[in-house]
mmCIF file of C-alpha atoms in Angstrom:
data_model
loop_
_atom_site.group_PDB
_atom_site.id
_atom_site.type_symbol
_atom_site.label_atom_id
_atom_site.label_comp_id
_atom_site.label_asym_id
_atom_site.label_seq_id
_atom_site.Cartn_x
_atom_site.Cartn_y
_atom_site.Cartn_z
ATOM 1 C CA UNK A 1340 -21.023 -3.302 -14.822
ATOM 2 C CA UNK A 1341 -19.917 -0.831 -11.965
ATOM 3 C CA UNK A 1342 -17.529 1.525 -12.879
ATOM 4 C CA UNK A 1343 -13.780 1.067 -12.013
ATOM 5 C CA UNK A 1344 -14.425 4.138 -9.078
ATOM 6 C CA UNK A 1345 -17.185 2.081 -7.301
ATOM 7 C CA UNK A 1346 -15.159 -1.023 -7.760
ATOM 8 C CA UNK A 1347 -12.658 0.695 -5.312
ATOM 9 C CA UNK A 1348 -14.795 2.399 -3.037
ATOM 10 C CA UNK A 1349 -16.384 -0.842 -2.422
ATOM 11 C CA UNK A 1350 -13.249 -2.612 -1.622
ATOM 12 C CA UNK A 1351 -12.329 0.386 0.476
ATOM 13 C CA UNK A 1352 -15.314 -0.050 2.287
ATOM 14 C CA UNK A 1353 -15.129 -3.624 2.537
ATOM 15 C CA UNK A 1354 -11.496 -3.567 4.368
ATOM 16 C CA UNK A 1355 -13.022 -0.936 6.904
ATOM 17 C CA UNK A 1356 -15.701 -3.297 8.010
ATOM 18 C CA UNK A 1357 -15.302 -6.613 7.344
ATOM 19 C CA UNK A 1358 -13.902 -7.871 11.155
ATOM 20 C CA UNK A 1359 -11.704 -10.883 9.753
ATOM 21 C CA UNK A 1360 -11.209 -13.388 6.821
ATOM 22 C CA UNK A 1361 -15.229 -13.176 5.406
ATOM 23 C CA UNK A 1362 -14.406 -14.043 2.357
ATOM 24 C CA UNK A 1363 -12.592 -16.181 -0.712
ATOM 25 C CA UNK A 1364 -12.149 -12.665 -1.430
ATOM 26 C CA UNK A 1365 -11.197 -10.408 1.404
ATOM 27 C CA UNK A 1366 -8.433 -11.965 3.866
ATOM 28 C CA UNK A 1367 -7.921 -9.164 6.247
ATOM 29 C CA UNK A 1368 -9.491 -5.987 7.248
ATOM 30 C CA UNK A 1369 -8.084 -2.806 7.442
ATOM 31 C CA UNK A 1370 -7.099 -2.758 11.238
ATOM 32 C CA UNK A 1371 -6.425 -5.664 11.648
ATOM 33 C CA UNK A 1372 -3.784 -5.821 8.956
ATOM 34 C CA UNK A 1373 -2.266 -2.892 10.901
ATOM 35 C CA UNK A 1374 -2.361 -4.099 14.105
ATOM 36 C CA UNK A 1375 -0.662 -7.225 12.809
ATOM 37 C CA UNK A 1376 2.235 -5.124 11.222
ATOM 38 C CA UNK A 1377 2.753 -2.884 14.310
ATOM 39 C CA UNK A 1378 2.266 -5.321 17.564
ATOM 40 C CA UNK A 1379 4.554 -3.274 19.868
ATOM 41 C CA UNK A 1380 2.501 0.057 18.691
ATOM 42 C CA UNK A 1381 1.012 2.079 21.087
ATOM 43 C CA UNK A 1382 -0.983 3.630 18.492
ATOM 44 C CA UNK A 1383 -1.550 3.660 14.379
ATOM 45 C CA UNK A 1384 -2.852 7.184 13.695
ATOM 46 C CA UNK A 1385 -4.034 7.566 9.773
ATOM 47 C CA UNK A 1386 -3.540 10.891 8.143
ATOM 48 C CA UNK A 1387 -4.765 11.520 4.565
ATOM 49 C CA UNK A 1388 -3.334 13.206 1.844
ATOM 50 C CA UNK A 1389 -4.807 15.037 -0.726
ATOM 51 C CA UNK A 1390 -2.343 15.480 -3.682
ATOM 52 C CA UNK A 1391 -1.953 18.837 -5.635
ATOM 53 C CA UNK A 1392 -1.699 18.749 -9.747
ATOM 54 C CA UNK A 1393 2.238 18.942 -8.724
ATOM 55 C CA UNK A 1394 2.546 16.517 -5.971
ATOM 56 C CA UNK A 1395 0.526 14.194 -7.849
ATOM 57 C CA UNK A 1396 3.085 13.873 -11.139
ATOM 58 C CA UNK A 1397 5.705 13.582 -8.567
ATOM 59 C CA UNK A 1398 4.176 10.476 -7.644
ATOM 60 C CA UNK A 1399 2.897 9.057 -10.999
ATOM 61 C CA UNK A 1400 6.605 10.037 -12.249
ATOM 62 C CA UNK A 1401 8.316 7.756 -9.082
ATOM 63 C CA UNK A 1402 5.689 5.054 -9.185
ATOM 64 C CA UNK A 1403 6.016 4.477 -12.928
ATOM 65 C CA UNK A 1404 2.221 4.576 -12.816
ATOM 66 C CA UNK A 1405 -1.042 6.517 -12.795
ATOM 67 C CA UNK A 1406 -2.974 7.431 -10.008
ATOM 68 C CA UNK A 1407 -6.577 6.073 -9.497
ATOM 69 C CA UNK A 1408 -7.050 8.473 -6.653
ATOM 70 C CA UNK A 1409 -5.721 12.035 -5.386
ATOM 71 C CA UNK A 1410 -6.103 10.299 -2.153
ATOM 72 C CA UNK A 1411 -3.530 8.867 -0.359
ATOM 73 C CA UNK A 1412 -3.489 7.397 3.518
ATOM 74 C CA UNK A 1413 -0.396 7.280 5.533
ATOM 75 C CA UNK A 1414 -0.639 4.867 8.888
ATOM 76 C CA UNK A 1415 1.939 6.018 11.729
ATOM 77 C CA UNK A 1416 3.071 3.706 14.328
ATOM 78 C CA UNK A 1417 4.518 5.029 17.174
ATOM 79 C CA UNK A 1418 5.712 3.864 20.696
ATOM 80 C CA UNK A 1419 6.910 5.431 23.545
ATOM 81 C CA UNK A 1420 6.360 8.504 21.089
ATOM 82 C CA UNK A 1421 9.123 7.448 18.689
ATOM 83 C CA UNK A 1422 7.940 6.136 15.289
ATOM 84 C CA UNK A 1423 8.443 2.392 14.761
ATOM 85 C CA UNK A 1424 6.843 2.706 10.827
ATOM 86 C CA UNK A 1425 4.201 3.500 8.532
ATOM 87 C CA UNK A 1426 1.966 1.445 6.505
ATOM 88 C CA UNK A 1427 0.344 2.759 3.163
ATOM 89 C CA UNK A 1428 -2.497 0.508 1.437
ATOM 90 C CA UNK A 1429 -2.776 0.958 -1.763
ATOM 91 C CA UNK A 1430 -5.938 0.040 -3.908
ATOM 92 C CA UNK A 1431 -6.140 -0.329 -7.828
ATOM 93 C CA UNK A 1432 -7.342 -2.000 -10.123
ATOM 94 C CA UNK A 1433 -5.868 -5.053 -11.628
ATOM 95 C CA UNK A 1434 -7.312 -5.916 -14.620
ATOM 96 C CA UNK A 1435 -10.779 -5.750 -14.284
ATOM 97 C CA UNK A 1436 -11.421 -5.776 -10.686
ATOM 98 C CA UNK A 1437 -9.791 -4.335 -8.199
ATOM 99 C CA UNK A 1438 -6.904 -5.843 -5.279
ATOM 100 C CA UNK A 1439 -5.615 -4.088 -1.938
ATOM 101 C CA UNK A 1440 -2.280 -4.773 -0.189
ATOM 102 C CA UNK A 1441 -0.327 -3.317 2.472
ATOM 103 C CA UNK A 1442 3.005 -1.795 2.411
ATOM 104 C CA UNK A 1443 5.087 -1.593 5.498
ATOM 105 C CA UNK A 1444 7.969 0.602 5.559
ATOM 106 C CA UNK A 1445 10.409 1.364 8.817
ATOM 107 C CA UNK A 1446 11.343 4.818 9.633
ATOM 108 C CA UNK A 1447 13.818 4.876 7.139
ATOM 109 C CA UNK A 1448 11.505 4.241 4.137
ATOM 110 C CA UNK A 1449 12.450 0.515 3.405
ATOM 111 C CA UNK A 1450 9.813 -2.085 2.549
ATOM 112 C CA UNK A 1451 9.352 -4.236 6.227
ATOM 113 C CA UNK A 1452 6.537 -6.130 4.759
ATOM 114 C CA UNK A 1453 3.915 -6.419 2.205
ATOM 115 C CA UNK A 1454 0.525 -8.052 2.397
ATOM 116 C CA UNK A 1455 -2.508 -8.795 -0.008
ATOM 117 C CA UNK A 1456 -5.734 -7.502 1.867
ATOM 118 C CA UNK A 1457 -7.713 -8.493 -0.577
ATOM 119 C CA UNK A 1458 -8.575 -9.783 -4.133
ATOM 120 C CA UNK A 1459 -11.367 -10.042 -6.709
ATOM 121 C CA UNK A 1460 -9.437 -11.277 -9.596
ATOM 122 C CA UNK A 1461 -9.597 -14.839 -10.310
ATOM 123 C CA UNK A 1462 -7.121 -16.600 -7.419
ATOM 124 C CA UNK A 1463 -4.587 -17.967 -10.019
ATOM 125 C CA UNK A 1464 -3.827 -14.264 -10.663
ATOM 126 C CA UNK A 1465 -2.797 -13.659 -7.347
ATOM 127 C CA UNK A 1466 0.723 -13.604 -6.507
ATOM 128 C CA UNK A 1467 2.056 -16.355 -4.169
ATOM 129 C CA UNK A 1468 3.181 -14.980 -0.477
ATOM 130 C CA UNK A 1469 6.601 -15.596 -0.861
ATOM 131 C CA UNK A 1470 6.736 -13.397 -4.228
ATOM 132 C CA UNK A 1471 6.353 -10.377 -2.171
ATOM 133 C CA UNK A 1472 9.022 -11.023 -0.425
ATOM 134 C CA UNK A 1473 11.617 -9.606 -3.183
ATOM 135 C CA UNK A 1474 10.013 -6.118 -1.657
ATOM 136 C CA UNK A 1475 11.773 -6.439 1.671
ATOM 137 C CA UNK A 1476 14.301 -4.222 2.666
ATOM 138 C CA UNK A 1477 13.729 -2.218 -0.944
ATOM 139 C CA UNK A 1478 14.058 1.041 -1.414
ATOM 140 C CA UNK A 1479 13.022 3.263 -4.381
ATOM 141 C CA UNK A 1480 15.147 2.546 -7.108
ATOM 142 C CA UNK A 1481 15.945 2.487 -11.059
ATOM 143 C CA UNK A 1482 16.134 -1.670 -10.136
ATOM 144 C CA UNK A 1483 12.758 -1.798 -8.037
ATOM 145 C CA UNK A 1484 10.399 -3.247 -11.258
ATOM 146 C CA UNK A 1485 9.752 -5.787 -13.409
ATOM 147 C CA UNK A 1486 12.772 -6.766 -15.697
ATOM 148 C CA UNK A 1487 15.010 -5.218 -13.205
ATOM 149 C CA UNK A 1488 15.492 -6.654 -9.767
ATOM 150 C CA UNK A 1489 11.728 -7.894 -9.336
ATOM 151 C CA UNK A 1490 10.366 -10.944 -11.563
ATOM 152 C CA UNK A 1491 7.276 -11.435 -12.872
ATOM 153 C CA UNK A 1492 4.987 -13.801 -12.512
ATOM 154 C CA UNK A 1493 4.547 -16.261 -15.377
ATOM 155 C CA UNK A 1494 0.830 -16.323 -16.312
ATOM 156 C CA UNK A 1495 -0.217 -12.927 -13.729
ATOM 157 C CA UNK A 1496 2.079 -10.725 -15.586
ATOM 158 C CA UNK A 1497 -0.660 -7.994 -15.140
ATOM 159 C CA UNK A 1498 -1.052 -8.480 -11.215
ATOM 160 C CA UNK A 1499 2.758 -8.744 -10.469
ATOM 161 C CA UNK A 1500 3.238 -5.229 -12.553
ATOM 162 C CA UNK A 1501 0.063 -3.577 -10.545
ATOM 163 C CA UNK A 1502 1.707 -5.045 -6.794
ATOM 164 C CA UNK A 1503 5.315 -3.199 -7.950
ATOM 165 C CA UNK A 1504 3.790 -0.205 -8.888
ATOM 166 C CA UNK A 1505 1.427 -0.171 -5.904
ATOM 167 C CA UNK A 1506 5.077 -0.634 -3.457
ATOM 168 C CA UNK A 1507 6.746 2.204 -5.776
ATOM 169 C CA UNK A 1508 4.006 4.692 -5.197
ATOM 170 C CA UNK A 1509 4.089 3.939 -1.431
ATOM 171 C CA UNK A 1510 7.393 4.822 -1.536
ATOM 172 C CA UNK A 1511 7.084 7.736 -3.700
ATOM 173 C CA UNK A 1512 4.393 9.197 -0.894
ATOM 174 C CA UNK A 1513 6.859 8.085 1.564
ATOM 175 C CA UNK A 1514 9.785 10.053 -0.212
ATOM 176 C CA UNK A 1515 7.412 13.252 -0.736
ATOM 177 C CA UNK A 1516 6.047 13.321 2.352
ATOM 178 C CA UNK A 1517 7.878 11.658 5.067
ATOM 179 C CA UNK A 1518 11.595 11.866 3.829
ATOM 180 C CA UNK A 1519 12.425 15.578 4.448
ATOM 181 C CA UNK A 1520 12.392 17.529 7.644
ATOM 182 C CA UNK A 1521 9.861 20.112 6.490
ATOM 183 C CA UNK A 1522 7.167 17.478 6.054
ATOM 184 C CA UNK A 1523 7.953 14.395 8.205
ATOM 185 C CA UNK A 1524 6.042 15.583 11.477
ATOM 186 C CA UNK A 1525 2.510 16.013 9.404
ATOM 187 C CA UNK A 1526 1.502 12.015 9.276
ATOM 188 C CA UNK A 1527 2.313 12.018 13.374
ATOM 189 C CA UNK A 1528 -0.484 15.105 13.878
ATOM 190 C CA UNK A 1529 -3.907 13.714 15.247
ATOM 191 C CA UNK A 1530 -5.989 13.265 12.713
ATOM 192 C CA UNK A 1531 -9.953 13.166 13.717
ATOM 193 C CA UNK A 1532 -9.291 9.169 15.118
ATOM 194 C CA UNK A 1533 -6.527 6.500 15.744
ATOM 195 C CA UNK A 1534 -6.146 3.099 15.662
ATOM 196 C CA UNK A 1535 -5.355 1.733 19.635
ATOM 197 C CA UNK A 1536 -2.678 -1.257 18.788
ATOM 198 C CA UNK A 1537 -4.487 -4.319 18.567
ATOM 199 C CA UNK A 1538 -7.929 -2.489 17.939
ATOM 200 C CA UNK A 1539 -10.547 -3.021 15.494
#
């Protein structure tokens, strides 16, 4: 059996290349997904992360959940050279196998959107579209989990606890990274490429 690592470097890989819906598995790839969420973007320009001993608790503390990678991608979408958002996708595993989703947030840091990318669990573990929309307009909060203001998912108990902890760590990147003066130009630096709106 691959390991849980190559599980998500294949799925990584998988959302880079695969053009459109491929798959039972794998419903949209990476730029696409992004180009989708920013329309109006003149560009989408990814710059990674590579979390410190320190910044990494910080985020396993806010997220209410452990990191499967010191790795972390922040999208920026500008226009006009104002930013309209960012978009974080977050990989992990479920329960054997591993999901993706997008997490949308407007320049404030509140959820826009969320979107499943893709999914190798069995299909009745996925949640339903219109589950993810308790995200919307969320912030990071003592309420944002299961129990609180989210509810689970009766029968994919596992996959609706994985999906709030994946949209609580992209907020916890977005609060450590984005949400203070100090740090909130570094996603908006060219990185080595960018993502023209409505490119592949």
């Amino acid at each position: 059996m691959l390991s849980r690592r190559l599980h998500l470097a294949l799925l990584t890989l998988a959302l880079s290349l695969v053009p459109a819906a491929g798959s039972a598995e794998v419903f949209a790839a990476k730029n696409e997904a992004l180009a989708e969420a920013f329309p109006g973007a003149d560009s989408i320009r990814p710059h990674t992360l590579v979390l410190d001993d320190a910044k990494a608790a910080v985020i396993e503390r806010r997220s209410q959940g452990a990191l499967e990678s010191r790795l972390a991608t922040i999208h920026t979408a500008t226009r006009d050279g104002a930013v309209i958002g960012y978009a974080i996708i977050d990989v992990h595993t479920v329960r054997t196998f591993p999901e993706a989703f997008l997490v949308v947030l407007d320049p404030e840091g509140r959820v826009r959107d969320t979107r499943i990318l893709a999914f190798y669990e069995p299909p009745e573990y996925m949640p339903p579209a219109h589950w993810l929309d308790q995200f919307d307009d969320r912030k990071l909060d003592a309420e944002l989990r299961l129990g609180g203001e989210i509810h689970g998912i009766s029968g994919a108990t596992l996959s609706s606890r994985a999906l709030t902890t994946g949209v609580r760590r992209a907020l916890a990147l977005y609060e450590t990274f984005l949400a203070t003066p100090a740090v909130a130009a570094a996603p908006q630096a060219p990185p080595a490429g960018h993502i023209a709106a409505g490119g592949q």
